[in-house]
Short mmCIF file of C-alpha atoms in Angstrom, two decimals:
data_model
loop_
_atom_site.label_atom_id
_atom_site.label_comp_id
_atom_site.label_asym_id
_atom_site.label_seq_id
_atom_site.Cartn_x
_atom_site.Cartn_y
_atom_site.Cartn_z
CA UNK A 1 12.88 173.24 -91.09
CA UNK A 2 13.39 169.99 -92.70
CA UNK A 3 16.15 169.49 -90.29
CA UNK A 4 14.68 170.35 -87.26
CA UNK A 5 12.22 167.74 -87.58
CA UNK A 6 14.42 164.99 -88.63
CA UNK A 7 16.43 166.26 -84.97
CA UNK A 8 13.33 165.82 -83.41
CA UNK A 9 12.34 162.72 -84.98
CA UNK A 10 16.03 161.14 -84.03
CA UNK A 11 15.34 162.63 -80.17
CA UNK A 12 12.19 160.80 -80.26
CA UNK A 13 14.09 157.29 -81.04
CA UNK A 14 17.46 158.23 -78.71
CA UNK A 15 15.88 160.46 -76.28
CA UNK A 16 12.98 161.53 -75.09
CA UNK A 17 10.63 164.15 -76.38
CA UNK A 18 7.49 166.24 -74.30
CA UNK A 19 3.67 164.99 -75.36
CA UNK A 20 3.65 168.25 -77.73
CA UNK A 21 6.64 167.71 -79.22
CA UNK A 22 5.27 163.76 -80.12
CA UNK A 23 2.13 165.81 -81.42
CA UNK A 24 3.60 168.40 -83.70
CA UNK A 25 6.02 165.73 -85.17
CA UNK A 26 3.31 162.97 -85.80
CA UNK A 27 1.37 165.97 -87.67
CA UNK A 28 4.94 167.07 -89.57
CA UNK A 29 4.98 162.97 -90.52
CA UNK A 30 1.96 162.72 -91.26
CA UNK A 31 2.49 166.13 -94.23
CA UNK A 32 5.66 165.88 -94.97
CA UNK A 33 6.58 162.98 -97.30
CA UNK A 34 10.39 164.59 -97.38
CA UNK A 35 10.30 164.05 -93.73
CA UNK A 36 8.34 160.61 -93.99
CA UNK A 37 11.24 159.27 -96.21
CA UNK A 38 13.98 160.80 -94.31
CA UNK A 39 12.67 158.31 -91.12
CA UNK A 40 12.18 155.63 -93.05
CA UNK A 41 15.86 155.93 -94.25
CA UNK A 42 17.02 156.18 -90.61
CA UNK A 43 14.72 153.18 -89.47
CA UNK A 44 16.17 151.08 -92.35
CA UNK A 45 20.02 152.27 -90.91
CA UNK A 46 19.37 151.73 -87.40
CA UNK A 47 17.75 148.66 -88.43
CA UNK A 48 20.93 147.12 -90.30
CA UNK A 49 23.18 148.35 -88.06
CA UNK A 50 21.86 146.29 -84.77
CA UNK A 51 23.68 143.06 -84.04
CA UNK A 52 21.36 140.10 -85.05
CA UNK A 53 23.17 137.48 -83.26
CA UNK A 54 26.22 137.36 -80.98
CA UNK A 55 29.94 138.23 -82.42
CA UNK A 56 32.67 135.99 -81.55
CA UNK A 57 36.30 135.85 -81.41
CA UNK A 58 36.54 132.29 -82.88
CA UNK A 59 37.04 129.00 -80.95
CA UNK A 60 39.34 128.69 -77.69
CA UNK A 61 39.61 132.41 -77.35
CA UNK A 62 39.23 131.84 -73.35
CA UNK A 63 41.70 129.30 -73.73
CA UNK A 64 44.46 131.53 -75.64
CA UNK A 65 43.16 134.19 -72.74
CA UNK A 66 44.48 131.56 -70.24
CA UNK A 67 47.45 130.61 -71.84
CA UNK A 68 48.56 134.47 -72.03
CA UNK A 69 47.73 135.42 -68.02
CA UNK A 70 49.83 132.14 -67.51
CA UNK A 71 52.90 133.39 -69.57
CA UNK A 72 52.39 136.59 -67.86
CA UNK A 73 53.01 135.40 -64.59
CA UNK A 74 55.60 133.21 -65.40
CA UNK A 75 57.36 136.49 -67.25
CA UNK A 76 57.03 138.13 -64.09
CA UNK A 77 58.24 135.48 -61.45
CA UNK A 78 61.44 135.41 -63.91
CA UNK A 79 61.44 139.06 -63.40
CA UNK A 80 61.05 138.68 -59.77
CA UNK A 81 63.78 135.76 -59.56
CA UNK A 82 66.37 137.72 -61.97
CA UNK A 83 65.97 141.42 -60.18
CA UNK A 84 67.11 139.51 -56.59
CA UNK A 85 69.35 137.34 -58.51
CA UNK A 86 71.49 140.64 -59.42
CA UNK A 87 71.45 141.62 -55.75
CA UNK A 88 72.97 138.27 -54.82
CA UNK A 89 75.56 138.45 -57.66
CA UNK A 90 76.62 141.85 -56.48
CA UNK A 91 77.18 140.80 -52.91
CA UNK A 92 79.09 137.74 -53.49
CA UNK A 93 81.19 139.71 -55.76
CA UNK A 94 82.16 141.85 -53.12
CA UNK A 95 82.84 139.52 -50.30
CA UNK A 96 84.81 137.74 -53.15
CA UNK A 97 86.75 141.17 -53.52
CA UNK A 98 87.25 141.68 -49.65
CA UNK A 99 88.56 138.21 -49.69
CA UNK A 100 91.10 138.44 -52.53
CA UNK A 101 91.84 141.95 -50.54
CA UNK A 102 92.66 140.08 -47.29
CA UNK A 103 94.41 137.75 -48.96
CA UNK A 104 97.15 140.51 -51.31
CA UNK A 105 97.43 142.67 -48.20
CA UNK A 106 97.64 140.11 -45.08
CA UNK A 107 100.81 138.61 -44.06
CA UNK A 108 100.14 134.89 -44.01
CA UNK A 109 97.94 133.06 -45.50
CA UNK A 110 95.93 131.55 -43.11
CA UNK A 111 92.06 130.97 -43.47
CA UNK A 112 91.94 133.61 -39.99
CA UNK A 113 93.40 135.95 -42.06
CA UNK A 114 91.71 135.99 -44.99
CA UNK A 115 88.68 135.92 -43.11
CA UNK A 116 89.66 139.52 -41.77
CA UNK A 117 91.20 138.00 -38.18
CA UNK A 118 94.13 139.18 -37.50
CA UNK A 119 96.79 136.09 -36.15
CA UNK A 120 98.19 137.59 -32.98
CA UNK A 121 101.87 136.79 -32.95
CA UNK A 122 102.58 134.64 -29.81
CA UNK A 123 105.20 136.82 -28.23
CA UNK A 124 102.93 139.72 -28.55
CA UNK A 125 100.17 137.41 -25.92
CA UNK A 126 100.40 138.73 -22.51
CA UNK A 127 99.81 135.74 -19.73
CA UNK A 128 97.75 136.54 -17.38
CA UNK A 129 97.65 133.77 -14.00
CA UNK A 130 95.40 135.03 -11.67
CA UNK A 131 96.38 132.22 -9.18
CA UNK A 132 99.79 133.45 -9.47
CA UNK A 133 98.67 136.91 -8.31
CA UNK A 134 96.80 135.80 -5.44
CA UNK A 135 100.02 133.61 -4.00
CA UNK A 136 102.41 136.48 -4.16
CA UNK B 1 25.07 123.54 -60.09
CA UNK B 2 23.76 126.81 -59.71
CA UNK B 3 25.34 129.61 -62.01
CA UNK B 4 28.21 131.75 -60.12
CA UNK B 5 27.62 135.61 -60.71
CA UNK B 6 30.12 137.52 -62.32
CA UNK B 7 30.70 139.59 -58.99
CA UNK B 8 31.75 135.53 -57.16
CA UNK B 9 33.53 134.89 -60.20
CA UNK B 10 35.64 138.25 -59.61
CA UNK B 11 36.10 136.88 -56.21
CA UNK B 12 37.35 133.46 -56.90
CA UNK B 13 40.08 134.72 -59.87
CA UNK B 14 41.32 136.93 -57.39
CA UNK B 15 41.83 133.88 -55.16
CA UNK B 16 43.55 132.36 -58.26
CA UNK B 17 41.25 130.36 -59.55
CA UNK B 18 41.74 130.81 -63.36
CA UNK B 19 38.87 128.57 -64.19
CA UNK B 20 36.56 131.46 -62.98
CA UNK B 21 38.18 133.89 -65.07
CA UNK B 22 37.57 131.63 -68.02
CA UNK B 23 34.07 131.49 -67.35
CA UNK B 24 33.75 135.72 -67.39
CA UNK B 25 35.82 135.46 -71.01
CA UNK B 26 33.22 133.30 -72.04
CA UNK B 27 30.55 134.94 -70.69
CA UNK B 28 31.72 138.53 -72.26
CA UNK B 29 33.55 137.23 -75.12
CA UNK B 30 30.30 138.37 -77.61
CA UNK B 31 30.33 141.55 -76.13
CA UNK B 32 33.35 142.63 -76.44
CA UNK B 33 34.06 141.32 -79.69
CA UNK B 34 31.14 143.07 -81.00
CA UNK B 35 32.29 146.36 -80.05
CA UNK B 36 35.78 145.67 -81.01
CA UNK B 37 34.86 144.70 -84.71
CA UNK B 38 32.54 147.33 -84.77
CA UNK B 39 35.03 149.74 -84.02
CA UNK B 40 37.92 148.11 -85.54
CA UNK B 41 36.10 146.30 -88.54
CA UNK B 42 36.93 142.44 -89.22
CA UNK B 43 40.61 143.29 -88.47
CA UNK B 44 43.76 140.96 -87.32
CA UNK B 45 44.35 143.36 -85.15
CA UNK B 46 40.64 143.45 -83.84
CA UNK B 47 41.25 139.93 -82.04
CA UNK B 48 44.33 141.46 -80.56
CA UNK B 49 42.42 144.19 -78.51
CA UNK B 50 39.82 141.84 -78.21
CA UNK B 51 42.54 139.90 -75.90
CA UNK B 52 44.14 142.73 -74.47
CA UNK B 53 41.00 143.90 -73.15
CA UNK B 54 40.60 140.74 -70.73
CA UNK B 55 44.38 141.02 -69.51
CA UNK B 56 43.81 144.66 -68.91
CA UNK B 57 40.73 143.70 -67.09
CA UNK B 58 42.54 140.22 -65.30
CA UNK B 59 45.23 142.93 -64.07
CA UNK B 60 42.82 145.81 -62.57
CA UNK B 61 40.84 143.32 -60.93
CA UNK B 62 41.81 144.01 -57.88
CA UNK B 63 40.66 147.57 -58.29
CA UNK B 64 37.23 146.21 -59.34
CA UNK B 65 34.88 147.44 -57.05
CA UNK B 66 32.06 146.26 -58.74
CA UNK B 67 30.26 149.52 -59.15
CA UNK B 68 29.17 149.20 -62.52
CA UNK B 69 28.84 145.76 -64.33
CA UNK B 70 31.58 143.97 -65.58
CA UNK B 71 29.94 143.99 -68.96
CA UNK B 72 29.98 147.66 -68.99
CA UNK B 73 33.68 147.46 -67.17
CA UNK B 74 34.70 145.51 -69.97
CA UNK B 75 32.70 147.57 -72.83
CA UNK B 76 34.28 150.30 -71.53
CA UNK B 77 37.78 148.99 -71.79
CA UNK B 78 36.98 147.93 -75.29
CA UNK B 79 36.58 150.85 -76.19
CA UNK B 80 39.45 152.71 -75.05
CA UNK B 81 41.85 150.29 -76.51
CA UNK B 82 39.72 150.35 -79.72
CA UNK B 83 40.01 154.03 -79.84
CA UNK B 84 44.17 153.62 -79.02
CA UNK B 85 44.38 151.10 -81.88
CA UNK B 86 42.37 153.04 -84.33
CA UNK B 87 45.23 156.42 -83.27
CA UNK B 88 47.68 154.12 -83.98
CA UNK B 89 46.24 153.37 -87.63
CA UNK B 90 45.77 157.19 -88.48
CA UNK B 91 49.34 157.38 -87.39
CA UNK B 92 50.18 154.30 -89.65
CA UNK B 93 48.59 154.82 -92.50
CA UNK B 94 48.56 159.16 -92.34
CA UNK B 95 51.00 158.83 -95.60
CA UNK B 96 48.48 156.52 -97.63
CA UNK B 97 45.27 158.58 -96.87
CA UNK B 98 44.61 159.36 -100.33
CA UNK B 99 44.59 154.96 -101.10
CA UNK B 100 41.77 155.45 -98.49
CA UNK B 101 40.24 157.75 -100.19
CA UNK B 102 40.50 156.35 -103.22
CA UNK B 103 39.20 152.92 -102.42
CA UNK B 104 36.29 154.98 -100.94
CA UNK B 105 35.40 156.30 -104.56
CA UNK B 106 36.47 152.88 -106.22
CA UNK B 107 33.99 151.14 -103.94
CA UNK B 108 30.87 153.65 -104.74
CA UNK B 109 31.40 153.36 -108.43
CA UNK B 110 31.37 149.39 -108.04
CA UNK B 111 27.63 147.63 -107.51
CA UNK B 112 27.64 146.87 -103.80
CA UNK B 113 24.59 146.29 -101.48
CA UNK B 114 23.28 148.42 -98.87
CA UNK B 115 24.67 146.06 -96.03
CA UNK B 116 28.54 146.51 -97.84
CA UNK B 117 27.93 150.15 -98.09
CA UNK B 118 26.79 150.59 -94.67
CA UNK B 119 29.84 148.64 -93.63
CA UNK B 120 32.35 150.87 -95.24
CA UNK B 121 30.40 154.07 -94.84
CA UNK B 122 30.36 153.11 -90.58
CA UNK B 123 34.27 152.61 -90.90
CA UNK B 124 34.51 156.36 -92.27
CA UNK B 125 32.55 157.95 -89.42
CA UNK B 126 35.16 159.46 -87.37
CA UNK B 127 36.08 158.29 -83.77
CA UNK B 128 33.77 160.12 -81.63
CA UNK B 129 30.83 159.21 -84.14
CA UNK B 130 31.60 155.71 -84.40
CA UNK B 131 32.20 155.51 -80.50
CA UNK B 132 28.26 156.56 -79.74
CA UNK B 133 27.37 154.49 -82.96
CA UNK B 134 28.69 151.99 -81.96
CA UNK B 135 27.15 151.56 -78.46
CA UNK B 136 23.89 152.79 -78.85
CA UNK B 137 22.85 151.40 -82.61
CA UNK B 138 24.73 148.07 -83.07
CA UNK B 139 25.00 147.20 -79.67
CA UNK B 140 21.70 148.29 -78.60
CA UNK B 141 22.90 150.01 -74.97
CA UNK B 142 20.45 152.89 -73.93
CA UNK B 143 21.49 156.51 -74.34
CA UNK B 144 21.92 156.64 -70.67
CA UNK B 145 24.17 153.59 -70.69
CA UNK B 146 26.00 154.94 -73.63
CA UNK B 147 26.73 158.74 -71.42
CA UNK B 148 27.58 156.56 -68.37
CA UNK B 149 30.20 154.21 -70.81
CA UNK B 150 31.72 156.73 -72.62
CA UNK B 151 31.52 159.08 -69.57
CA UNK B 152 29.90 162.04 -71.52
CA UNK B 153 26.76 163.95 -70.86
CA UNK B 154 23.65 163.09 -72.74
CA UNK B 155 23.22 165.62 -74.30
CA UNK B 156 26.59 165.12 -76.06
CA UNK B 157 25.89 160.89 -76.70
CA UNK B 158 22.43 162.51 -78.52
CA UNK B 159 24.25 165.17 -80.72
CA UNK B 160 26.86 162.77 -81.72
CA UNK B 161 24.46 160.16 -82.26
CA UNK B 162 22.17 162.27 -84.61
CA UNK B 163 24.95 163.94 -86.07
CA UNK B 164 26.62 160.15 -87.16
CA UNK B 165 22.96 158.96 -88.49
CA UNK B 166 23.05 161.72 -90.89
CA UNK B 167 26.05 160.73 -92.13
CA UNK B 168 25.56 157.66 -92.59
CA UNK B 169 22.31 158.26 -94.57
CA UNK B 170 24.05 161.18 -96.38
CA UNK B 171 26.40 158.35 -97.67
CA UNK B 172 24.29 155.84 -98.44
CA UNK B 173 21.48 158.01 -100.10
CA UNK B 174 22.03 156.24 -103.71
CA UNK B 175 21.90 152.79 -101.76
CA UNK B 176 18.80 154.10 -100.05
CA UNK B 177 16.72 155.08 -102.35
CA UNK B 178 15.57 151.48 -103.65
#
């Protein structure tokens, strides 16, 4: 019983209790001096427990706040800057591959050839005079 | 100068202005340091979630849609993070329960006030207990607030919340009685 009414007594500070549930636990207060101390105990808990002033991480907490988004975003630029920098690594290291390629597999070493264009050997060059053509 | 609203201060950090999001750490720091310590007790790492909470918070931004307050944003990342940090303790310390225990007893048997007592009593409540405590008694949000934080029904906030009174005054009933 005893704990009914101290359930109803907490509902009446948390929650909210019907005008004949106030009634019947004013009259179990008013008997009951189990029930009387039992409220006073919870007042006095409740009443220790709430903040009296403002909590506080200590001075320049904003500021280290700052100071950490700003590392952050640095952290992640170098992220940024070092996950294309791989990309660009990868691809110069292949055309650097093609090139030593060209270069073990061509003939001469000219820059045409090691750029992938092949020198066409000058006896192989057809010439072609369209003037000539026309006259005969 | 008139005083910016958290909702334009939102706006202008997401703009980059990192002056504005100074002025919300400010603004919430006592908040959220109140229900980090009060979770997490007077704790090195308590000043660590403390900060983690406003980078969590400076990186969702633009997911804010400002549908609750930024206080009870914020509270509500506090305690998520509090409750992360206090798993990671149990998971710590699982092989020294019995020193917990044990300081528990020492601590009884020694003459402490009520206020000490209460302290160390609120620090044994479990999770769950300490989470509704928490909100509604030492931070003073309503019951209503405390279901909408904590995202629980009320009738759950109000079972939890009598259930972690009763504790508390079961373990301070030798402090109480003077």
């Amino acid at each position: 019983m005893e704990t009914k009414n101290e359930d109803l007594f907490l509902q009446s500070l948390d929650g909210s209790v019907t005008p004949e549930q106030k009634e019947m636990l004013t009259h179990e207060l008013a008997g009951d001096f189990h029930l009387r101390k039992s409220a006073d105990q919870f007042l006095r808990i409740r009443e220790k427990l709430k903040r009296s002033e403002p909590d506080s991480f200590g001075p320049f907490f904003a500021e280290r706040i700052i100071n950490k988004i700003k590392n952050l975003k640095q952290e992640v630029d170098y992220q940024i800057f070092f996950f294309f920098k791989k990309y660009q690594v990868a691809v110069i290291g292949v055309v650097v591959a093609l090139l030593v390629l060209n270069i073990i597999f061509s003939d001469n070493l000219s820059i045409r050839s090691v750029l992938g264009f092949e020198d066409q050997p000058k006896e192989d060059t057809v010439a072609i005079n369209l003037y000539q053509d026309l006259i005969n | 100068m008139a005083i910016e609203s958290d909702q334009e201060l939102v706006q202008n950090t997401l703009t980059g202005d990192l002056s504005a999001f100074k002025t919300l750490v400010n603004r919430h720091e006592g908040k959220v340091a109140g229900v980090v310590r009060s979770m997490l007790g007077q704790t090195a790492e308590a000043e660590d979630v403390g900060q983690e909470v406003f980078i969590r918070f400076y990186e969702s931004l633009g997911k804010f849609r400002g549908d609750s307050a930024v206080s009870t944003y914020l509270t509500r990342i506090a305690i998520n993070l509090s409750l992360n940090e206090l798993k990671r303790r149990k998971r710590r310390f699982s092989l020294f329960a019995s020193d917990d225990e044990a300081t528990h007893v020492k601590a009884k048997d020694e003459t402490h006030d009520l206020n000490e007592m209460l302290d160390m009593e609120f620090k044994r409540l479990e999770p769950e207990f300490r989470t509704v405590a928490t909100l509604r008694l030492v931070e003073g949000y309503s019951t209503e607030e405390t279901a909408e934080i904590l995202n629980l029904p009320m009738g759950t906030v109000m079972s939890r919340l009598a259930r972690a009174q009763k504790k508390l005054k079961e373990g301070l009933s030798k402090y109480l009685e003077t």
